[in-house]
C-alpha angles and dihedrals in degrees: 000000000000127000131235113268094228123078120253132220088239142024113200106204114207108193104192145164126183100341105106091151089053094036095060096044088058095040089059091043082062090040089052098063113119084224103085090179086100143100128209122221108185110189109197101205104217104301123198122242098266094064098039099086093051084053098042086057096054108045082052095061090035115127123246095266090064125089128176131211111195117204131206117267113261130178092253099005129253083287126255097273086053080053101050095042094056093049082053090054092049093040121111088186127120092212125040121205127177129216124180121238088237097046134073135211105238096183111067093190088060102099090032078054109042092047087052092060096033089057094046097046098032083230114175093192123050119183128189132163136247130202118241126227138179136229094254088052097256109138120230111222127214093005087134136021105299081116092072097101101042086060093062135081112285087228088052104131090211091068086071090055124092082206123026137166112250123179126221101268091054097048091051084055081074105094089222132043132233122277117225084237086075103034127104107191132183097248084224082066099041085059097042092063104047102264122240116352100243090200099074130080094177141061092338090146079085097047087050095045096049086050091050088038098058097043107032111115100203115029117192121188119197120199096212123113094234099166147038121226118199103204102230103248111238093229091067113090093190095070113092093225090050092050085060120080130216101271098043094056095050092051082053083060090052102053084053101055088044097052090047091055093045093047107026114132093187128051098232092051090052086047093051078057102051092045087053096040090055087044090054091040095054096043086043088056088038088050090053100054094046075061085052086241087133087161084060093046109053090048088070097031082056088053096046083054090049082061098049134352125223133163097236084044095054098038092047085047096046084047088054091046085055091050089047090056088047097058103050082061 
């Protein structure tokens, strides 16, 4: 379909393989907004035959808000930051916001709201929550950054505001990170950044926030549940977290934390990374030792200690050295 000819406020960006169900649950939550200064760029991400025809369907009663950009078939795909990025390239909006395949919007103001403030205040991030569930129904609480307002002063002004400015260091007080799914970004700023790191096929929804975050001029936070996020179940080998093991995402996380020490422009975001960096070092050397690799272990647990010292640390590091000379008995 062919998009409109002027340029919208926002571009919504659907990156999706082989969920057509799913797909076209997500793509009505977008369609139901009550903003209709949007376009839909849906990037179908090489499905398979058996999901062409569902597809095919519903591109051809798609309204005419909605492209699609249809990619080769791969294996696994050309993975979901290749995607975004490519709805980005193709995207005539001022304002680019991300919603997974799997995953619905619950709030339709939340684009009417969110261009109101962005517009008052000329924010180029604008940053709102979502609620976790399960597959089995069960909600996850504090996952995001639904925390924000329990870590300020109970005599802040802003606590009595739907929408309110935050800076970066308040933001990185939250114990989670925002999910794409609930941030609205300037495109000029998108692109500024990088864009999504194609490299990674975990978690990159923090590499991206922590780069955003460092270098975003006007922050808004609003405290509405505006998604839903289905946690992808472990048992399901289609999802692109469950065909990851444990290992590998942590090393994901590593890189991460890696990349944000080499490249942060602001203390506080250099200081999220290092924390980060010492929690993935520690559960990667824990997760080694649950594998009985106790050398392996104890060269990450060694460089968990070089970040930052501390005495159960060291004695629980020094136990798993003596069981590393034991097993090359």
């Amino acid at each position: 379909m062919s998009l409109v000819n002027e340029s919208p406020f926002f571009t919504v960006v659907i990156p999706t393989r082989n969920r057509p169900v799913e797909f076209a649950a997500a793509l009505n939550s977008v369609l139901s907004q009550t903003c209709n200064d949007l376009e839909v760029i849906v990037v179908n991400d090489g499905t398979n035959a058996a999901n062409r025809e569902a597809y095919n369907k519903i591109e051809a009663h798609s309204s005419h808000n909605v492209s699609f950009i249809n990619l080769i078939e791969r294996t696994r795909g050309h993975g979901h930051c290749f995607a975004r990025n490519e709805g980005v390239v193709a995207s005539k909006g001022h304002f680019i916001c991300f919603l997974d395949d799997d995953d619905v919007w619950i709030d339709e103001q939340f684009l009417s709201r969110a261009k109101t403030q962005i517009k008052n205040c000329n924010a180029d991030l604008f940053i709102a929550n979502q609620q976790a569930i399960t597959h089995d129904g069960k909600e996850i609480k504090n996952v995001w950054v639904e925390d924000i307002p329990s870590t300020f002063s109970p005599s802040d002004p802003r606590l009595k505001q739907e929408v309110f400015e935050i800076n970066r260091s308040e933001l990185l007080k939250s114990k989670g990170f925002a999910h794409q799914n609930t941030c609205i970004v300037e495109k000029q700023l998108f692109e500024s950044v990088g864009g999504m790191d194609e490299n990674m096929r975990y978690e990159p929804d923090r590499d991206i926030y922590w780069r955003l975050l460092d270098n975003a001029a006007v922050i808004l936070y609003d405290t509405n549940t505006v998604a839903l996020h289905n946690v992808p179940n472990k048992d399901n080998s289609k999802n692109a977290s469950t065909q990851t093991n444990r290992l590998e995402k942590l090393l994901f996380q590593l890189r991460t934390a890696n990349k944000g020490l080499l490249f942060a422009k602001n203390e506080d975001i250099f200081d999220s990374c290092k924390h980060f960096k010492l929690y993935t070092l520690k559960h990667i050397a824990t997760e080694l030792v649950q594998k009985s690799k106790y050398k392996k272990a104890v060269l990450y647990a060694k460089q968990a200690l070089a970040i930052k010292f501390s005495i159960k640390w060291f004695l629980w590091t020094q136990l798993i050295k003596i069981k590393a000379l034991g097993s090359e008995k």
